[in-house]
Coordinates of C-alpha atoms and ligand atoms in Angstrom, one line a residue:
M1 CA 45.6 21.3 66.9
K2 CA 43.5 24.0 64.9
R3 CA 39.8 23.8 66.0
S4 CA 37.5 22.8 63.2
T5 CA 34.7 25.1 62.2
P6 CA 31.2 23.9 63.4
I7 CA 28.7 23.3 60.7
T8 CA 25.0 23.8 60.7
I9 CA 22.3 21.9 58.7
E10 CA 18.9 23.2 57.9
W11 CA 18.1 21.1 54.9
K12 CA 16.6 17.7 54.2
P13 CA 16.5 15.7 51.0
D14 CA 13.3 15.7 48.9
R15 CA 11.9 12.2 48.6
N16 CA 9.5 13.3 45.9
K17 CA 12.4 14.1 43.6
N18 CA 13.5 11.6 40.9
I19 CA 17.1 11.8 42.3
P20 CA 18.1 9.1 44.8
V21 CA 18.3 10.5 48.3
Y22 CA 21.9 9.6 48.8
K23 CA 22.8 11.5 45.6
Q24 CA 20.9 14.6 46.9
I25 CA 23.0 14.4 50.1
I26 CA 26.2 14.2 48.0
A27 CA 25.1 17.2 45.9
Y28 CA 24.1 19.2 49.1
I29 CA 27.5 18.6 50.7
C30 CA 29.4 19.4 47.6
E31 CA 27.4 22.7 47.3
Q32 CA 28.2 23.6 50.9
A33 CA 31.9 22.9 50.3
A34 CA 32.1 24.6 46.9
S35 CA 30.4 27.8 48.2
G36 CA 32.7 28.1 51.2
R37 CA 29.9 27.8 53.7
W38 CA 31.7 24.7 55.0
P39 CA 35.3 25.6 54.6
I40 CA 38.1 23.0 54.4
G41 CA 38.7 21.5 57.7
S42 CA 35.1 21.8 58.8
R43 CA 34.1 18.7 60.8
L44 CA 30.9 16.9 60.0
P45 CA 28.6 15.5 62.7
S46 CA 28.7 11.8 63.4
Q47 CA 27.1 9.5 60.8
R48 CA 24.3 8.8 63.4
T49 CA 23.7 12.6 64.0
L50 CA 23.8 13.2 60.2
A51 CA 21.2 10.5 59.6
G52 CA 18.9 12.1 62.2
M53 CA 19.4 15.6 60.7
F54 CA 18.7 14.5 57.1
G55 CA 15.9 12.1 58.3
V56 CA 17.5 9.1 56.5
N57 CA 19.0 5.7 57.4
R58 CA 22.6 5.5 58.5
S59 CA 23.4 3.2 55.5
T60 CA 22.3 6.1 53.2
I61 CA 24.8 8.4 55.0
T62 CA 27.5 5.8 54.8
A63 CA 27.0 5.4 51.0
A64 CA 27.0 9.2 50.5
L65 CA 30.1 9.8 52.7
E66 CA 32.0 6.9 51.0
E67 CA 31.4 8.4 47.5
L68 CA 32.5 11.9 48.7
A69 CA 35.6 10.4 50.2
S70 CA 36.4 8.6 46.9
Y71 CA 36.3 12.1 45.2
G72 CA 38.7 13.4 47.9
I73 CA 36.0 15.9 49.1
L74 CA 35.9 14.3 52.6
K75 CA 38.6 12.7 54.7
S76 CA 38.3 10.7 57.8
S77 CA 40.9 10.3 60.5
Y78 CA 41.0 8.8 63.9
G79 CA 40.3 11.5 66.5
A80 CA 39.3 14.2 64.0
G81 CA 36.2 12.4 62.6
T82 CA 35.1 13.3 59.0
Q83 CA 36.1 16.7 57.6
I84 CA 35.9 18.7 54.4
A85 CA 39.2 18.0 52.6
S86 CA 38.7 19.9 49.4
N87 CA 36.5 22.3 47.8
T88 CA 38.2 22.5 44.3
W89 CA 36.0 22.2 41.3
S90 CA 38.2 19.6 39.7
L91 CA 37.5 17.3 42.6
L92 CA 33.8 18.2 42.8
L93 CA 33.3 17.8 39.2
P94 CA 33.0 14.0 38.9
S95 CA 30.1 13.9 41.3
T96 CA 28.3 16.7 39.5
W97 CA 28.9 15.3 36.0
N98 CA 28.0 11.8 37.3
Q99 CA 24.5 13.0 37.8
Y100 CA 24.4 14.2 34.1
V101 CA 25.8 11.1 32.6
S102 CA 22.5 9.8 31.1
S103 CA 20.7 13.1 30.9
G104 CA 21.4 13.6 27.1
Y105 CA 18.7 12.6 24.5
F106 CA 21.0 10.2 22.6
Q107 CA 20.2 6.7 23.9
A108 CA 23.0 4.4 25.0
N109 CA 24.1 1.4 22.9
Q110 CA 22.4 -1.9 23.6
A111 CA 24.3 -3.7 26.4
A112 CA 25.2 -6.6 24.0
I113 CA 26.8 -4.1 21.6
Q114 CA 28.7 -2.4 24.4
A115 CA 30.0 -5.8 25.3
I116 CA 30.9 -6.7 21.7
N117 CA 32.6 -3.3 21.2
H118 CA 35.1 -4.3 24.0
L119 CA 35.4 -8.0 23.4
E120 CA 36.4 -7.4 19.7
F121 CA 39.7 -6.1 21.1
V122 CA 40.5 -9.1 23.4
P123 CA 43.5 -11.0 21.9
D124 CA 42.8 -14.4 20.4
M125 CA 39.0 -13.9 20.3
I126 CA 37.4 -15.6 17.3
C127 CA 35.0 -13.0 16.0
L128 CA 32.3 -14.9 14.3
G129 CA 30.0 -11.9 13.7
T130 CA 32.2 -8.9 13.1
G131 CA 31.2 -6.8 10.1
E132 CA 34.6 -5.7 9.0
P133 CA 37.1 -6.8 6.4
D134 CA 39.9 -9.0 8.0
P135 CA 42.8 -6.6 8.9
R136 CA 45.1 -9.3 7.5
L137 CA 43.6 -8.6 4.0
F138 CA 44.6 -5.0 4.2
P139 CA 46.2 -4.1 0.9
K140 CA 49.3 -2.6 2.3
K141 CA 51.1 -2.2 -1.1
L142 CA 48.3 -0.3 -2.6
W143 CA 48.0 2.0 0.2
E144 CA 51.8 2.6 0.2
E145 CA 51.5 3.4 -3.5
T146 CA 48.6 5.7 -2.9
L147 CA 50.4 7.5 0.0
S148 CA 53.6 7.9 -2.0
G149 CA 51.5 9.2 -4.9
L150 CA 50.5 12.1 -2.6
K151 CA 54.1 12.9 -1.7
G152 CA 54.6 16.6 -2.2
R153 CA 51.0 17.2 -3.4
I154 CA 49.1 18.0 -0.2
D155 CA 49.5 21.7 0.1
S156 CA 47.2 22.3 3.0
L157 CA 45.2 20.4 5.5
G158 CA 42.6 23.2 6.2
Y159 CA 38.9 22.9 6.5
L160 CA 37.4 21.8 3.2
E161 CA 34.3 23.1 1.4
P162 CA 30.9 22.1 2.9
L163 CA 30.2 19.1 0.5
G164 CA 33.8 17.8 0.9
H165 CA 37.0 17.7 -1.2
L166 CA 36.1 18.3 -4.8
P167 CA 38.6 15.8 -6.3
L168 CA 37.1 13.1 -4.1
R169 CA 33.5 14.0 -5.1
Q170 CA 34.6 14.0 -8.8
A171 CA 36.2 10.6 -8.3
I172 CA 33.1 9.1 -6.6
S173 CA 30.9 10.6 -9.2
E174 CA 33.0 8.8 -11.8
H175 CA 33.2 5.6 -9.7
M176 CA 29.4 5.4 -9.3
K177 CA 28.9 5.3 -13.0
V178 CA 29.7 1.6 -12.9
L179 CA 26.7 1.2 -10.7
D180 CA 24.6 3.1 -13.2
I181 CA 24.3 5.9 -10.7
H182 CA 24.8 9.2 -12.6
V183 CA 25.2 12.2 -10.3
P184 CA 27.4 15.2 -10.6
P185 CA 29.9 16.1 -7.8
S186 CA 27.5 18.8 -6.7
S187 CA 25.1 16.1 -5.7
I188 CA 27.5 14.3 -3.6
L189 CA 28.3 15.1 0.1
I190 CA 31.3 13.4 1.8
T191 CA 30.5 12.2 5.3
S192 CA 32.4 10.6 8.2
G193 CA 31.2 7.1 7.3
S194 CA 27.7 6.3 6.1
L195 CA 26.7 6.2 9.8
Q196 CA 27.1 10.0 10.0
A197 CA 24.9 10.3 6.8
L198 CA 22.1 8.5 8.6
Q199 CA 22.5 10.8 11.6
L200 CA 22.4 13.9 9.3
I201 CA 19.3 12.6 7.6
S202 CA 17.7 12.0 11.0
V203 CA 18.4 15.6 12.2
C204 CA 18.0 17.5 9.0
L205 CA 15.2 15.8 7.0
L206 CA 12.9 14.0 9.4
K207 CA 10.4 15.1 11.9
T208 CA 10.0 13.8 15.4
G209 CA 7.4 11.1 15.5
S210 CA 8.0 10.0 12.0
T211 CA 8.0 6.4 11.1
I212 CA 11.1 4.8 9.6
F213 CA 10.2 1.5 7.7
T214 CA 12.8 -1.0 7.4
E215 CA 13.6 -4.6 6.9
A216 CA 13.2 -6.9 9.9
P217 CA 15.8 -7.6 11.0
S218 CA 17.9 -4.6 10.1
Y219 CA 21.3 -3.0 10.9
L220 CA 19.2 0.1 11.7
K221 CA 17.6 -1.7 14.7
S222 CA 21.2 -2.0 16.2
L223 CA 21.5 1.8 16.3
H224 CA 19.5 4.4 18.2
I225 CA 19.9 7.2 15.7
F226 CA 16.4 7.6 14.8
Q227 CA 14.8 6.5 18.1
S228 CA 17.0 9.1 20.0
E229 CA 15.3 11.8 17.8
G230 CA 11.9 10.5 18.8
M231 CA 11.1 8.5 15.6
C232 CA 9.7 5.1 15.4
L233 CA 11.3 2.2 13.6
S234 CA 8.8 -0.2 12.0
G235 CA 10.3 -3.6 11.1
I236 CA 8.8 -5.1 7.9
P237 CA 9.3 -8.9 7.3
M238 CA 11.5 -10.1 4.6
D239 CA 11.5 -13.2 2.4
K240 CA 14.3 -14.5 0.3
Q241 CA 13.6 -11.8 -2.2
G242 CA 13.9 -9.0 0.2
I243 CA 11.4 -6.7 2.0
S244 CA 7.8 -7.8 1.8
I245 CA 5.8 -5.2 -0.2
P246 CA 2.3 -6.5 1.0
A247 CA 3.5 -6.2 4.6
L248 CA 4.9 -2.7 4.0
E249 CA 1.7 -1.7 2.3
Q250 CA -0.4 -3.0 5.3
R251 CA 1.9 -1.2 7.7
L252 CA 1.8 2.0 5.7
K253 CA -1.9 2.2 5.7
A254 CA -2.2 1.5 9.3
G255 CA 0.3 4.1 10.5
R256 CA 0.5 6.7 7.8
S257 CA -0.8 9.4 10.1
S258 CA 2.4 9.6 12.2
G259 CA 4.9 12.2 10.9
S260 CA 6.5 11.9 7.5
P261 CA 7.3 8.1 6.9
V262 CA 10.3 7.0 5.0
L263 CA 11.8 3.6 4.0
Y264 CA 15.3 2.7 4.9
T265 CA 16.5 -0.3 3.0
I266 CA 19.8 -2.3 2.3
P267 CA 18.8 -4.0 -0.9
T268 CA 22.3 -5.5 -1.6
N269 CA 24.1 -7.9 0.7
H270 CA 21.8 -6.9 3.5
N271 CA 23.0 -6.5 7.0
P272 CA 22.4 -8.7 9.0
T273 CA 20.8 -11.4 6.7
G274 CA 23.1 -11.3 3.7
I275 CA 20.0 -11.3 1.4
T276 CA 20.2 -9.5 -1.8
M277 CA 16.9 -8.1 -3.1
T278 CA 15.9 -9.5 -6.5
D279 CA 15.6 -7.3 -9.5
R280 CA 11.8 -7.9 -9.7
R281 CA 11.3 -6.9 -6.1
R282 CA 13.5 -3.8 -6.7
Q283 CA 11.2 -2.7 -9.5
E284 CA 8.1 -3.5 -7.4
L285 CA 9.4 -1.5 -4.5
K286 CA 10.3 1.5 -6.5
S287 CA 6.8 1.6 -8.1
F288 CA 5.2 1.1 -4.7
C289 CA 7.2 3.9 -3.1
A290 CA 6.6 6.3 -6.0
A291 CA 2.8 5.6 -5.9
N292 CA 2.7 6.0 -2.2
R293 CA 5.0 9.1 -2.1
L294 CA 7.3 7.1 0.2
P295 CA 10.9 8.5 0.1
I296 CA 13.7 5.9 0.1
I297 CA 17.0 5.9 2.0
E298 CA 19.1 3.3 0.1
D299 CA 22.1 2.0 2.1
G300 CA 24.6 0.8 -0.3
T301 CA 27.3 0.2 2.2
Y302 CA 28.0 -3.4 0.9
E303 CA 27.1 -2.6 -2.7
E304 CA 30.5 -3.4 -4.2
L305 CA 30.8 -6.8 -2.5
S306 CA 28.5 -8.8 -4.7
F307 CA 30.1 -12.0 -6.1
D308 CA 28.0 -12.0 -9.2
D309 CA 29.8 -10.7 -12.4
A310 CA 26.8 -8.7 -13.3
P311 CA 25.4 -7.4 -10.0
L312 CA 21.9 -5.9 -9.7
K313 CA 21.5 -2.2 -10.1
P314 CA 20.9 -0.1 -7.0
L315 CA 17.5 1.5 -6.6
K316 CA 19.1 4.9 -7.2
A317 CA 20.3 3.8 -10.7
S318 CA 17.0 4.6 -12.4
D319 CA 15.8 7.2 -10.0
K320 CA 14.5 10.0 -12.2
T321 CA 12.5 11.8 -9.5
G322 CA 15.0 12.1 -6.7
N323 CA 12.9 9.9 -4.5
V324 CA 16.1 7.9 -3.5
I325 CA 18.8 9.1 -1.2
Y326 CA 21.8 6.8 -1.7
L327 CA 24.5 6.2 0.9
G328 CA 27.9 4.8 0.0
S329 CA 30.9 3.9 2.1
A330 CA 34.6 3.1 1.8
S331 CA 34.3 1.1 5.0
K332 CA 33.4 -2.4 3.9
A333 CA 35.4 -2.9 0.8
L334 CA 38.4 -1.0 1.9
A335 CA 39.1 0.6 5.3
P336 CA 36.5 1.4 8.0
G337 CA 39.1 3.5 9.8
L338 CA 39.3 6.0 6.9
R339 CA 35.8 7.1 8.1
I340 CA 34.6 8.1 4.6
G341 CA 31.1 7.7 3.3
W342 CA 29.0 9.7 1.0
V343 CA 25.5 10.8 0.2
A344 CA 24.2 10.9 -3.4
A345 CA 21.0 12.9 -3.6
D346 CA 19.4 16.0 -5.2
E347 CA 21.3 19.1 -4.7
P348 CA 19.0 20.8 -2.2
I349 CA 19.3 17.7 0.0
V350 CA 23.0 17.5 0.1
Q351 CA 23.3 21.3 0.5
R352 CA 21.1 21.0 3.6
L353 CA 22.9 18.0 5.0
G354 CA 26.3 19.7 4.2
D355 CA 25.3 22.9 6.1
V356 CA 24.4 20.9 9.2
K357 CA 27.6 18.9 8.9
M358 CA 29.6 22.1 8.9
Q359 CA 28.0 22.9 12.2
M360 CA 28.7 19.4 13.6
D361 CA 32.3 18.8 12.5
Y362 CA 33.4 21.2 9.7
G363 CA 33.8 18.2 7.4
A364 CA 35.2 14.7 7.3
S365 CA 38.9 14.2 7.9
S366 CA 40.8 16.1 5.1
I367 CA 43.7 13.7 5.0
S368 CA 41.3 10.8 4.6
Q369 CA 39.6 12.6 1.7
W370 CA 42.8 13.3 0.0
I371 CA 43.9 9.7 0.4
F372 CA 40.6 8.1 -0.8
A373 CA 40.5 10.4 -3.8
E374 CA 44.0 9.3 -4.8
F375 CA 43.0 5.7 -4.3
L376 CA 40.1 6.0 -6.6
S377 CA 41.8 8.0 -9.3
R378 CA 44.8 5.7 -9.5
G379 CA 42.6 3.2 -11.2
F380 CA 43.6 0.1 -9.3
Y381 CA 40.4 -0.3 -7.2
D382 CA 38.8 -2.7 -9.7
A383 CA 41.7 -5.2 -9.6
Y384 CA 41.8 -4.9 -5.7
L385 CA 38.0 -5.5 -5.5
A386 CA 38.2 -8.5 -7.7
D387 CA 40.8 -10.0 -5.4
L388 CA 38.8 -9.2 -2.3
K389 CA 35.6 -10.6 -3.6
G390 CA 37.5 -13.7 -4.7
E391 CA 38.7 -14.2 -1.1
L392 CA 35.3 -13.4 0.4
R393 CA 33.7 -16.0 -1.9
R394 CA 36.3 -18.5 -0.8
R395 CA 35.5 -17.8 2.9
R396 CA 31.8 -17.9 2.2
D397 CA 32.1 -21.4 0.7
N398 CA 34.3 -22.5 3.6
A399 CA 31.8 -21.1 6.1
L400 CA 28.9 -22.8 4.5
A401 CA 30.8 -26.2 4.4
S402 CA 31.6 -25.7 8.1
L403 CA 28.0 -25.1 9.0
E404 CA 27.0 -28.1 6.9
T405 CA 29.4 -30.2 9.0
H406 CA 28.6 -28.8 12.5
F407 CA 25.1 -27.3 12.4
K408 CA 23.0 -29.7 10.2
G409 CA 19.9 -30.6 12.1
I410 CA 20.7 -27.8 14.7
A411 CA 20.1 -24.7 12.6
S412 CA 19.1 -23.4 9.1
W413 CA 20.9 -20.6 7.2
N414 CA 20.8 -18.8 3.9
I415 CA 23.4 -18.7 1.1
P416 CA 24.6 -15.1 0.5
T417 CA 25.6 -13.9 -2.9
G418 CA 28.0 -11.4 -1.6
G419 CA 28.9 -9.2 1.4
F420 CA 30.0 -10.7 4.8
F421 CA 27.0 -12.2 6.5
I422 CA 25.1 -15.5 7.0
W423 CA 21.9 -15.4 9.0
L424 CA 21.7 -18.6 11.1
T425 CA 18.5 -19.6 12.8
F426 CA 18.4 -22.4 15.4
L427 CA 15.7 -25.1 14.8
R428 CA 14.8 -25.3 18.5
E429 CA 14.5 -22.4 20.7
I430 CA 17.6 -21.6 22.7
S431 CA 18.8 -18.8 24.9
V432 CA 20.9 -16.8 22.6
D433 CA 22.0 -14.6 25.5
A434 CA 23.3 -17.7 27.4
L435 CA 25.0 -18.8 24.2
F436 CA 26.6 -15.4 23.8
E437 CA 28.0 -15.5 27.3
K438 CA 29.2 -19.1 27.1
A439 CA 30.8 -18.6 23.8
A440 CA 32.6 -15.5 24.9
R441 CA 34.1 -17.4 27.7
A442 CA 35.3 -19.9 25.1
H443 CA 36.9 -17.0 23.2
I444 CA 34.2 -17.0 20.5
L445 CA 32.5 -13.7 19.9
L446 CA 29.0 -13.7 18.5
N447 CA 26.5 -11.1 17.2
P448 CA 23.2 -12.3 18.6
G449 CA 20.2 -11.7 16.3
D450 CA 18.3 -9.7 19.0
I451 CA 20.6 -6.8 18.3
Y452 CA 19.0 -6.4 14.8
D453 CA 15.5 -7.9 15.2
F454 CA 12.3 -6.5 16.3
K455 CA 11.2 -9.5 18.1
K456 CA 12.9 -12.1 20.4
S457 CA 15.3 -13.7 18.0
N458 CA 16.6 -17.3 17.8
S459 CA 19.3 -16.4 15.3
L460 CA 22.8 -15.2 14.9
R461 CA 24.5 -13.0 12.5
L462 CA 27.6 -14.8 11.3
S463 CA 30.3 -13.2 9.4
Y464 CA 33.0 -14.9 7.3
S465 CA 34.8 -11.6 6.5
Y466 CA 36.9 -11.1 9.7
V467 CA 38.2 -14.6 10.4
S468 CA 40.3 -17.0 8.3
C469 CA 38.8 -20.2 6.9
E470 CA 40.6 -22.1 9.7
E471 CA 39.3 -19.8 12.4
F472 CA 35.8 -20.0 11.1
R473 CA 35.9 -23.9 11.0
K474 CA 37.4 -24.0 14.5
G475 CA 34.9 -21.5 15.9
A476 CA 31.8 -23.1 14.2
G477 CA 32.8 -26.6 15.7
E478 CA 33.3 -25.1 19.2
L479 CA 30.1 -23.2 18.9
A480 CA 28.1 -26.3 17.9
R481 CA 29.5 -28.1 20.9
I482 CA 28.3 -25.3 23.2
V483 CA 24.9 -25.1 21.6
K484 CA 24.5 -28.9 22.2
E485 CA 25.2 -28.4 25.9
L486 CA 22.7 -25.6 26.4
Ligands
LIG1 C1 24.3 -1.4 6.6 C2 25.3 -0.5 7.2 N1 25.2 0.9 7.0 C3 26.1 1.7 7.4 C4 27.1 1.2 8.2 C5 28.1 2.3 8.8 O1 29.3 2.2 8.1 P1 30.4 3.3 8.0 O2 29.9 4.4 8.9 O3 31.7 2.7 8.5 O4 30.4 3.8 6.6 C6 27.3 -0.1 8.5 C7 28.4 -0.7 9.4 O5 28.4 -1.7 9.8 C8 26.3 -1.0 7.9 O6 26.4 -2.3 8.1

């Protein structure tokens, strides 16, 4: 048998470092193997000797050697002890990268959201909180017509200009006139969903340390886009008419000194509460923001889903000064997988966002932009939307009736006038975390209020968009039973 090379160790882990001792040992052994100082076949001293050399417990050595063996860097065999088995980068890489996993500045998702993102794909799960249109409502025929309309017309799928596909921007500019938003195509930037628009705003327009005022609860709280950039979210209470202006005023006065504050608001079919800001509140909010030079990000992601025949105008509609950046999306009324959203704002703003977007991804998917442009310009969107809203209204009524049957005396809730969501608050304090877990075991997926709120929440975001009437009824009945047992 070939004699293995003896190895020497003149190193000890540094206990003052932030890195766990066993990870330092792993890194040290990897480095020795990768540099060739410990060639393949080198035999390591016994675990007891290693523990003495490194000045650590034997269990620390065992943990480090097991991890190295799992990467294939070490192997143990009877009679030959533990030897270096590999020094290739491909095998060493996992341990090196593992140390970097959470080094980046972007914060991880909340644990509950990570769980939801997986559980949504479990078959037979009744998703009572999912903020998406039911895939069974997908307008197959319309899309088939749209796609066949494009037959032979797509002459290239190259990168598009920085603001996005011109025919799409023209179609969106035309489309937004119904909302009384009048902006030329040069003031529209196509993004990969409105989510990307938020990210672009955070990296292009806002300073680290700035305060973002928003409704409490808010969709924004479920993301870490602004916090990851070192900004601070400040949740402003809502009433049935929308965000509370006296509370905003108080908060603004108290914290104005930090960075350049902005207001992020979802006035129409708010996520997660389903509240639509009244017209009066909209006017007051606009005057307040203008007087206090507080710029507004208006999230119109659910704009088109109001059941009212004469929906309220967005804040952007009468914006003469450019104080409002408006975000639109094709996700909620049509297809989230298209990943198409847009920003409507003054030209210097969209130019700046577009320039950075080019550095990030060279533009939203060209094929999606072609398809959505075709969809809009074919002129059947209005009829489709009327059908979708009819169905959503039917589902809302069914959801409210189910809650009346199963949750009377247990919880209170609001009556949304559009969108997907009902905000349900339990009358007695319950552990929403425990409810989430028990419900998931019973194949009911919930969106706990904590995800969106700024304080401990006793609420759930319910959604009637993703499940059929029957599924909602069944899910609500089962949920009420679990709540009573808690
Ligand atoms: C209020 C709000 N804004 C933005 C988004 C992001 O949507 P998308 O990126 O799909 O356009 C969502 C998605 O749930 C949302 O609820």
